[in-house]
Coordinates of C-alpha atoms (C1' of nucleotides) in Angstrom, one line a residue:
Chain A
M57 CA 111.3 21.3 228.9
S58 CA 112.6 18.3 227.1
P59 CA 113.4 18.9 223.4
R60 CA 111.4 15.8 222.4
R61 CA 107.7 16.3 222.7
S62 CA 104.8 13.9 222.6
V63 CA 102.8 13.4 219.4
A64 CA 99.9 15.4 220.9
E65 CA 102.2 18.2 221.8
A66 CA 103.7 18.2 218.3
L67 CA 100.3 18.4 216.7
G68 CA 99.4 21.3 219.0
T69 CA 102.6 23.1 218.0
R70 CA 101.9 22.5 214.4
S71 CA 98.4 23.9 214.8
A72 CA 99.7 26.9 216.6
I73 CA 102.2 27.5 213.8
L74 CA 99.5 27.3 211.2
E75 CA 97.2 29.7 213.1
R76 CA 99.9 32.3 213.4
G77 CA 101.0 31.6 209.8
V78 CA 97.5 32.4 208.5
A79 CA 97.4 35.6 210.4
I80 CA 100.8 36.7 209.1
A81 CA 100.2 35.6 205.5
S82 CA 96.8 37.4 205.5
C83 CA 98.6 40.7 205.9
E84 CA 102.1 40.1 204.4
G85 CA 101.3 37.5 201.8
L86 CA 102.3 33.9 201.5
E87 CA 105.8 34.9 200.3
G88 CA 106.1 37.5 203.1
L89 CA 105.4 34.8 205.6
T90 CA 109.0 34.0 206.6
I91 CA 110.1 31.1 208.8
G92 CA 112.2 33.5 210.9
R93 CA 109.3 35.8 211.6
L94 CA 107.1 32.8 212.5
A95 CA 109.7 31.4 214.8
A96 CA 110.2 34.7 216.6
D97 CA 106.5 35.2 217.1
L98 CA 106.1 31.7 218.6
G99 CA 109.3 31.8 220.7
M100 CA 110.7 28.9 218.7
S101 CA 113.8 28.3 216.6
K102 CA 113.6 28.5 212.8
S103 CA 114.5 24.8 212.5
G104 CA 111.8 23.9 215.0
V105 CA 109.2 25.6 212.8
L106 CA 110.6 24.2 209.5
G107 CA 110.8 20.7 211.0
H108 CA 107.0 20.4 210.9
F109 CA 106.8 21.1 207.2
G110 CA 110.1 20.4 205.5
S111 CA 110.2 23.4 203.2
K112 CA 108.7 26.9 202.9
E113 CA 106.5 25.7 200.0
A114 CA 105.0 22.9 202.2
L115 CA 104.4 25.5 204.9
Q116 CA 102.6 27.7 202.4
L117 CA 100.4 24.8 201.3
A118 CA 99.6 23.9 204.9
V119 CA 98.7 27.5 205.7
L120 CA 96.5 27.7 202.5
D121 CA 94.7 24.5 203.7
R122 CA 94.1 26.0 207.1
A123 CA 92.7 29.2 205.6
G124 CA 90.4 27.0 203.5
D125 CA 89.1 25.4 206.6
V126 CA 88.3 28.8 208.0
F127 CA 86.5 30.0 204.8
R128 CA 84.4 26.8 204.6
A129 CA 83.4 27.2 208.3
E130 CA 82.6 30.8 208.0
V131 CA 80.7 30.8 204.6
W132 CA 79.8 27.4 203.4
E133 CA 78.8 25.8 206.8
R134 CA 76.8 28.8 207.8
A135 CA 74.7 28.6 204.6
R136 CA 74.4 24.8 204.4
P137 CA 71.3 24.6 206.7
A138 CA 69.3 26.7 204.1
A139 CA 67.3 24.7 201.5
P140 CA 69.2 23.9 198.3
G141 CA 68.6 26.3 195.4
L142 CA 67.8 30.0 195.7
A143 CA 67.5 30.0 199.5
R144 CA 70.9 28.5 199.9
L145 CA 72.4 30.8 197.3
R146 CA 71.1 33.8 199.2
A147 CA 72.4 32.4 202.5
I148 CA 75.8 31.9 200.9
C149 CA 75.9 35.5 199.7
A150 CA 74.9 36.8 203.1
A151 CA 77.6 34.7 204.8
W152 CA 80.1 35.7 202.2
I153 CA 79.5 39.4 202.7
S154 CA 79.6 38.9 206.5
Y155 CA 82.9 37.1 206.2
L156 CA 84.4 40.0 204.4
E157 CA 82.7 42.7 206.5
R158 CA 83.9 41.1 209.8
G159 CA 87.4 40.8 208.6
V160 CA 87.7 37.2 209.4
F161 CA 91.2 37.4 207.9
P162 CA 92.8 40.7 208.9
G163 CA 94.2 41.3 205.5
G164 CA 91.0 40.7 203.6
C165 CA 90.0 37.6 201.7
F166 CA 93.0 35.2 201.9
F167 CA 92.4 33.6 198.6
V168 CA 91.9 36.7 196.5
A169 CA 95.2 37.9 197.9
A170 CA 96.9 34.5 197.3
A171 CA 95.5 34.4 193.8
H172 CA 97.0 37.7 192.9
E173 CA 100.3 36.9 194.5
F174 CA 100.8 33.5 192.8
D175 CA 98.8 33.7 189.5
G176 CA 102.1 34.4 187.6
R177 CA 104.2 31.9 189.5
P178 CA 103.8 28.2 188.4
G179 CA 104.0 25.7 191.2
A180 CA 102.1 23.8 193.8
V181 CA 100.9 26.9 195.6
R182 CA 99.4 28.4 192.5
D183 CA 97.7 25.0 191.6
S184 CA 96.2 24.8 195.1
V185 CA 94.8 28.3 194.9
E186 CA 93.3 27.7 191.5
A187 CA 91.8 24.4 192.6
G188 CA 90.2 26.1 195.6
F189 CA 88.6 28.8 193.5
E190 CA 87.3 26.3 191.0
T191 CA 85.7 24.2 193.7
W192 CA 84.0 27.3 195.1
R193 CA 82.9 28.4 191.7
A194 CA 81.4 25.0 190.9
R195 CA 79.6 24.9 194.2
L196 CA 77.9 28.2 193.6
E197 CA 77.1 27.2 190.0
K198 CA 75.5 24.0 191.2
E199 CA 73.2 25.9 193.6
A200 CA 72.3 28.4 190.8
R201 CA 71.4 25.6 188.5
R202 CA 69.2 24.0 191.2
A203 CA 67.5 27.4 191.6
V204 CA 66.8 27.6 187.8
D205 CA 65.6 24.0 187.7
A206 CA 63.2 24.7 190.6
G207 CA 61.8 27.7 188.8
E208 CA 63.2 30.1 191.5
L209 CA 65.2 31.9 188.8
P210 CA 64.2 32.6 185.2
A211 CA 64.6 29.6 182.9
A212 CA 66.9 31.6 180.6
T213 CA 69.4 32.3 183.5
D214 CA 73.0 31.5 182.6
A215 CA 74.3 30.0 185.8
G216 CA 77.9 30.6 184.9
Q217 CA 77.2 34.2 184.1
L218 CA 75.4 34.6 187.4
V219 CA 78.3 33.2 189.4
F220 CA 80.8 35.4 187.5
E221 CA 78.8 38.4 188.6
L222 CA 78.5 37.3 192.2
L223 CA 82.3 36.8 192.3
G224 CA 82.8 40.2 190.9
A225 CA 80.6 41.8 193.6
A226 CA 82.5 39.9 196.3
M227 CA 85.8 41.1 194.8
A228 CA 84.7 44.7 194.5
L229 CA 83.6 44.5 198.2
N230 CA 86.9 43.0 199.4
H231 CA 88.7 45.7 197.4
A232 CA 86.6 48.6 198.8
L233 CA 86.9 47.4 202.4
Q234 CA 90.7 46.7 202.3
L235 CA 91.9 49.6 200.2
H236 CA 89.4 52.3 200.8
R237 CA 88.0 51.2 204.2
D238 CA 84.6 52.1 202.8
P239 CA 81.8 50.4 204.8
L240 CA 79.2 51.7 202.3
A241 CA 80.5 49.0 199.9
V242 CA 78.7 46.4 202.0
T243 CA 75.4 47.8 200.9
R244 CA 76.6 48.1 197.3
A245 CA 77.6 44.4 197.3
R246 CA 74.4 43.3 198.9
Q247 CA 72.4 45.2 196.3
A248 CA 74.5 43.9 193.4
M249 CA 74.0 40.3 194.5
E250 CA 70.3 40.8 195.3
S251 CA 69.5 42.3 191.9
R252 CA 71.1 39.3 190.4
L253 CA 69.1 36.9 192.5
G254 CA 65.8 38.5 191.7
G255 CA 65.3 40.4 194.9
V256 CA 63.6 43.7 195.1
A257 CA 66.0 46.7 195.6
Chain B
M274 CA 132.1 54.5 178.3
S275 CA 132.7 57.2 180.8
P276 CA 131.0 56.8 184.2
R277 CA 129.5 60.2 184.0
R278 CA 126.7 60.5 181.5
S279 CA 124.8 63.5 180.1
V280 CA 121.5 64.6 181.4
A281 CA 119.7 63.1 178.4
E282 CA 121.5 59.8 178.8
A283 CA 120.6 59.7 182.5
L284 CA 116.9 60.3 181.7
G285 CA 117.1 57.5 179.1
T286 CA 118.6 55.2 181.7
R287 CA 115.9 56.2 184.2
S288 CA 113.2 55.5 181.7
A289 CA 114.8 52.1 180.8
I290 CA 114.9 51.2 184.5
L291 CA 111.2 52.1 184.9
E292 CA 110.1 50.1 181.9
R293 CA 111.9 47.0 183.1
G294 CA 110.7 47.7 186.6
V295 CA 107.0 47.8 185.5
A296 CA 107.5 44.4 183.7
I297 CA 109.1 42.8 186.7
A298 CA 106.7 44.2 189.3
S299 CA 103.7 43.2 187.2
C300 CA 104.7 39.5 187.7
E301 CA 106.6 39.6 191.0
G302 CA 104.9 42.4 192.8
L303 CA 106.3 45.8 193.9
E304 CA 108.0 44.2 196.9
G305 CA 109.4 41.4 194.7
L306 CA 110.9 44.0 192.5
T307 CA 114.5 44.0 193.9
I308 CA 117.2 46.5 193.0
G309 CA 119.6 43.6 192.4
R310 CA 117.4 41.9 189.9
L311 CA 116.7 45.2 188.1
A312 CA 120.5 45.9 188.0
A313 CA 121.3 42.4 186.7
D314 CA 118.6 42.6 183.9
L315 CA 119.9 46.0 182.8
G316 CA 123.6 45.2 183.1
M317 CA 124.1 47.9 185.7
S318 CA 125.3 48.0 189.3
K319 CA 122.9 48.1 192.1
S320 CA 124.1 51.5 193.2
G321 CA 123.7 52.7 189.6
V322 CA 120.0 51.8 189.7
L323 CA 119.4 53.1 193.2
G324 CA 121.1 56.4 192.4
H325 CA 118.2 57.4 190.2
F326 CA 115.7 57.1 193.0
G327 CA 117.3 57.1 196.3
S328 CA 115.4 54.4 198.0
K329 CA 113.4 51.3 197.1
E330 CA 110.1 53.1 198.1
A331 CA 110.9 55.9 195.8
L332 CA 111.6 53.4 193.0
Q333 CA 108.2 51.7 193.7
L334 CA 106.4 55.0 193.5
A335 CA 108.1 55.9 190.2
V336 CA 107.2 52.4 188.8
L337 CA 103.6 52.9 189.9
D338 CA 103.5 56.3 188.2
R339 CA 104.8 54.8 185.0
A340 CA 102.2 52.0 185.2
G341 CA 99.6 54.7 185.6
D342 CA 100.8 56.4 182.4
V343 CA 100.3 53.1 180.6
F344 CA 96.8 52.5 182.0
R345 CA 95.7 56.0 181.1
A346 CA 97.0 55.6 177.5
E347 CA 95.5 52.2 177.0
V348 CA 92.1 52.8 178.5
W349 CA 91.3 56.5 179.1
E350 CA 92.9 58.0 176.0
R351 CA 91.3 55.4 173.8
A352 CA 87.9 56.2 175.1
R353 CA 88.2 59.9 175.2
P354 CA 87.2 60.6 171.6
A355 CA 83.7 59.2 172.4
A356 CA 81.0 61.6 173.3
P357 CA 80.7 62.3 177.1
G358 CA 78.0 60.2 178.8
L359 CA 76.9 56.7 177.9
A360 CA 78.9 56.5 174.6
R361 CA 82.1 57.3 176.5
L362 CA 81.2 54.9 179.3
R363 CA 80.8 52.1 176.8
A364 CA 84.0 53.0 175.1
I365 CA 85.8 53.0 178.5
C366 CA 84.4 49.5 179.2
A367 CA 85.5 48.2 175.8
A368 CA 89.0 49.6 176.2
W369 CA 89.2 48.3 179.8
I370 CA 88.3 44.8 178.7
S371 CA 90.7 45.0 175.8
Y372 CA 93.5 46.2 178.2
L373 CA 92.9 43.1 180.3
E374 CA 92.4 40.7 177.4
R375 CA 95.6 41.8 175.6
G376 CA 97.7 41.4 178.8
V377 CA 99.1 44.9 178.6
F378 CA 100.9 44.1 181.9
P379 CA 102.1 40.4 181.7
G380 CA 101.0 39.8 185.3
G381 CA 97.5 41.2 184.9
C382 CA 96.1 44.6 186.1
F383 CA 99.1 46.3 187.8
F384 CA 96.9 48.2 190.2
V385 CA 94.6 45.4 191.4
A386 CA 97.8 43.5 192.2
A387 CA 99.4 46.5 193.9
A388 CA 96.2 47.1 195.8
H389 CA 96.2 43.6 197.3
E390 CA 99.9 43.7 198.0
F391 CA 99.8 47.0 199.9
D392 CA 96.3 47.5 201.3
G393 CA 97.5 46.2 204.7
R394 CA 100.8 48.2 204.7
P395 CA 100.5 51.9 205.6
G396 CA 102.9 54.2 203.6
A397 CA 103.4 56.2 200.5
V398 CA 102.9 53.3 198.1
R399 CA 99.6 52.4 199.6
D400 CA 98.5 56.0 199.5
S401 CA 99.4 56.3 195.9
V402 CA 97.5 53.1 194.9
E403 CA 94.4 54.3 196.8
A404 CA 94.5 57.7 195.2
G405 CA 94.9 56.2 191.8
F406 CA 91.8 54.0 192.3
E407 CA 89.8 56.9 193.7
T408 CA 90.6 59.0 190.6
W409 CA 89.6 56.3 188.3
R410 CA 86.4 55.6 190.2
A411 CA 85.5 59.3 190.2
R412 CA 86.1 59.5 186.5
L413 CA 83.7 56.6 185.8
E414 CA 81.1 58.0 188.1
K415 CA 81.2 61.4 186.4
E416 CA 80.5 59.8 183.1
A417 CA 77.7 57.8 184.6
R418 CA 76.1 60.9 186.1
R419 CA 76.4 62.6 182.7
A420 CA 74.6 59.7 181.1
V421 CA 71.8 59.8 183.7
D422 CA 71.5 63.6 183.3
A423 CA 71.2 63.2 179.5
G424 CA 68.5 60.6 179.9
E425 CA 70.7 57.9 178.4
L426 CA 70.3 55.8 181.6
P427 CA 67.2 55.6 183.8
A428 CA 66.7 58.6 186.1
A429 CA 66.7 56.3 189.1
T430 CA 70.2 55.0 188.3
D431 CA 72.6 55.1 191.3
A432 CA 75.9 56.1 189.6
G433 CA 78.0 54.9 192.6
Q434 CA 76.3 51.5 192.5
L435 CA 76.8 51.3 188.7
V436 CA 80.5 52.0 189.0
F437 CA 80.9 49.5 191.8
E438 CA 79.4 46.8 189.6
L439 CA 81.6 47.7 186.6
L440 CA 84.6 47.5 188.8
G441 CA 83.5 44.1 190.0
A442 CA 83.1 42.8 186.5
A443 CA 86.6 44.1 185.6
M444 CA 88.1 42.4 188.7
A445 CA 86.4 39.1 188.0
L446 CA 87.7 39.3 184.5
N447 CA 91.2 40.0 185.6
H448 CA 91.0 37.1 188.1
A449 CA 89.6 34.6 185.6
L450 CA 92.2 35.5 183.0
Q451 CA 95.2 35.4 185.3
L452 CA 94.4 32.5 187.6
H453 CA 92.2 30.3 185.4
R454 CA 93.4 31.5 181.9
D455 CA 89.8 31.4 180.9
P456 CA 89.2 33.4 177.8
L457 CA 85.4 32.8 178.1
A458 CA 85.5 35.3 180.9
V459 CA 85.9 38.1 178.4
T460 CA 82.4 37.5 177.1
R461 CA 81.1 37.2 180.7
A462 CA 82.6 40.6 181.6
R463 CA 81.3 42.2 178.4
Q464 CA 77.8 40.9 179.1
A465 CA 77.9 42.0 182.8
M466 CA 78.9 45.5 181.8
E467 CA 76.4 45.8 178.9
S468 CA 73.5 44.6 181.1
R469 CA 74.4 47.4 183.5
L470 CA 74.6 50.0 180.7
G471 CA 71.2 49.1 179.3
G472 CA 72.4 47.1 176.3
V473 CA 70.6 44.1 174.9
A474 CA 72.0 40.7 175.8
Chain C
dC117 C1' 112.8 20.5 219.5
dC118 C1' 117.6 22.9 220.0
dT119 C1' 122.4 25.4 218.6
dA120 C1' 125.4 26.5 215.1
dC121 C1' 126.1 27.0 210.9
dC122 C1' 125.9 27.6 205.3
dG123 C1' 125.8 30.5 200.9
dA124 C1' 122.8 33.9 198.8
dT125 C1' 120.5 38.0 198.7
dC126 C1' 118.4 42.0 200.7
dG127 C1' 118.4 47.6 200.9
dG128 C1' 121.6 50.8 201.4
dT129 C1' 126.3 53.6 202.1
dA130 C1' 131.2 55.4 201.3
dG131 C1' 134.1 57.1 198.3
dG132 C1' 135.4 58.0 193.9
Chain D
dC6 C1' 127.8 55.6 186.9
dC7 C1' 131.4 52.3 189.3
dT8 C1' 133.7 49.0 193.1
dA9 C1' 133.7 47.6 197.5
dC10 C1' 131.6 47.2 201.3
dC11 C1' 128.0 47.0 205.7
dG12 C1' 124.6 44.5 208.8
dA13 C1' 120.4 42.0 208.5
dT14 C1' 117.8 38.4 206.9
dC15 C1' 116.5 34.8 203.7
dG16 C1' 115.6 29.3 203.2
dG17 C1' 117.8 25.4 204.5
dT18 C1' 121.2 21.8 206.6
dA19 C1' 124.2 19.1 210.1
dG20 C1' 124.2 17.0 214.1
dG21 C1' 122.4 16.1 218.4

DNA sequence: CCTACCGATCGGTAGG
DNA sequence: CCTACCGATCGGTAGG
């Protein structure tokens, strides 16, 4: 039990901190994620936790990055095997709904929560959340444009409008699941997305 | 400047606390609304503030009630003169978008923020937020059913589904305005709602 | 990675 | 409505 650990051990510890940090922040928010709570949960000292990041803001950014890895793996990577265009857009929507329905993050979508927590507070955390959303939005819009170009969606389709409405359905689903614990919302979200993507009701 | 004030003065003080509390909580969240901050802003002592409510939770509930009064006045009361059914539903949507666009609460929709902050924390605040949303949802659904019954919307319309999609559009608008400061989203939300209400694009 | 601190602030109480 | 407190906890630092 020497106080100095190897590089591999340090990386393992860092990873464990982030995993626990994502779980806590998902429920309590990124500001409610305190260094003391994290240390207590992991059986470490506060300074032992903080030493891996340097400041609370750096910890928040690292936790946000880790949550982004989870979202990408659960939604984007699951849909990537599908053919570009409408098929992939449908696969993304299915994986997105599943990600919310399964409660991958116990407190609901990590990024929607972080967006509401930080949208009024300038700083690096806010910038990171905004950039993450913009990347996601652009990725969806690209698939939508491909679908239009391939004739899979009407030529008059406004890709930006389509993505706005898909985002709205995902947000309404997240809200209904987290606040009202209403599983019927899954069907509503699916129908909202499908009616936008030209599926039959 | 006697320490004991009249009943009218005490009510005025309470009202001033709530007004300031709504402004702070809109940006910092209901948990970030601290008694010390409130006291400093108002030039009062902490115990002077707390005396009006008894506990922080009671303060949060009172602030939530006050915010509900604002929402009702800004959205529901503005739309109430319209005829029941589709006309009123359209008026509600217009007032709802305007409420978000004008930034009636500086931090965006108070209730969406409160929902995300408290959906994972059981208690009276969570219950109040949930009840408020359910009341609003039911009010919208009632107008939607009236519109269907009057033949203003297709007979096959699922009122619950319609309201789900209107809520999604409002949430996507709130998100785009607060996180991305994207005024184009106003047009997107209007179009999403209108296409649901049978308007021409 | 630890112990042992720091000043600031939290919600809340006692007593007037 | 005030002053004067309480114990707990916050983020962070010094030094090893």
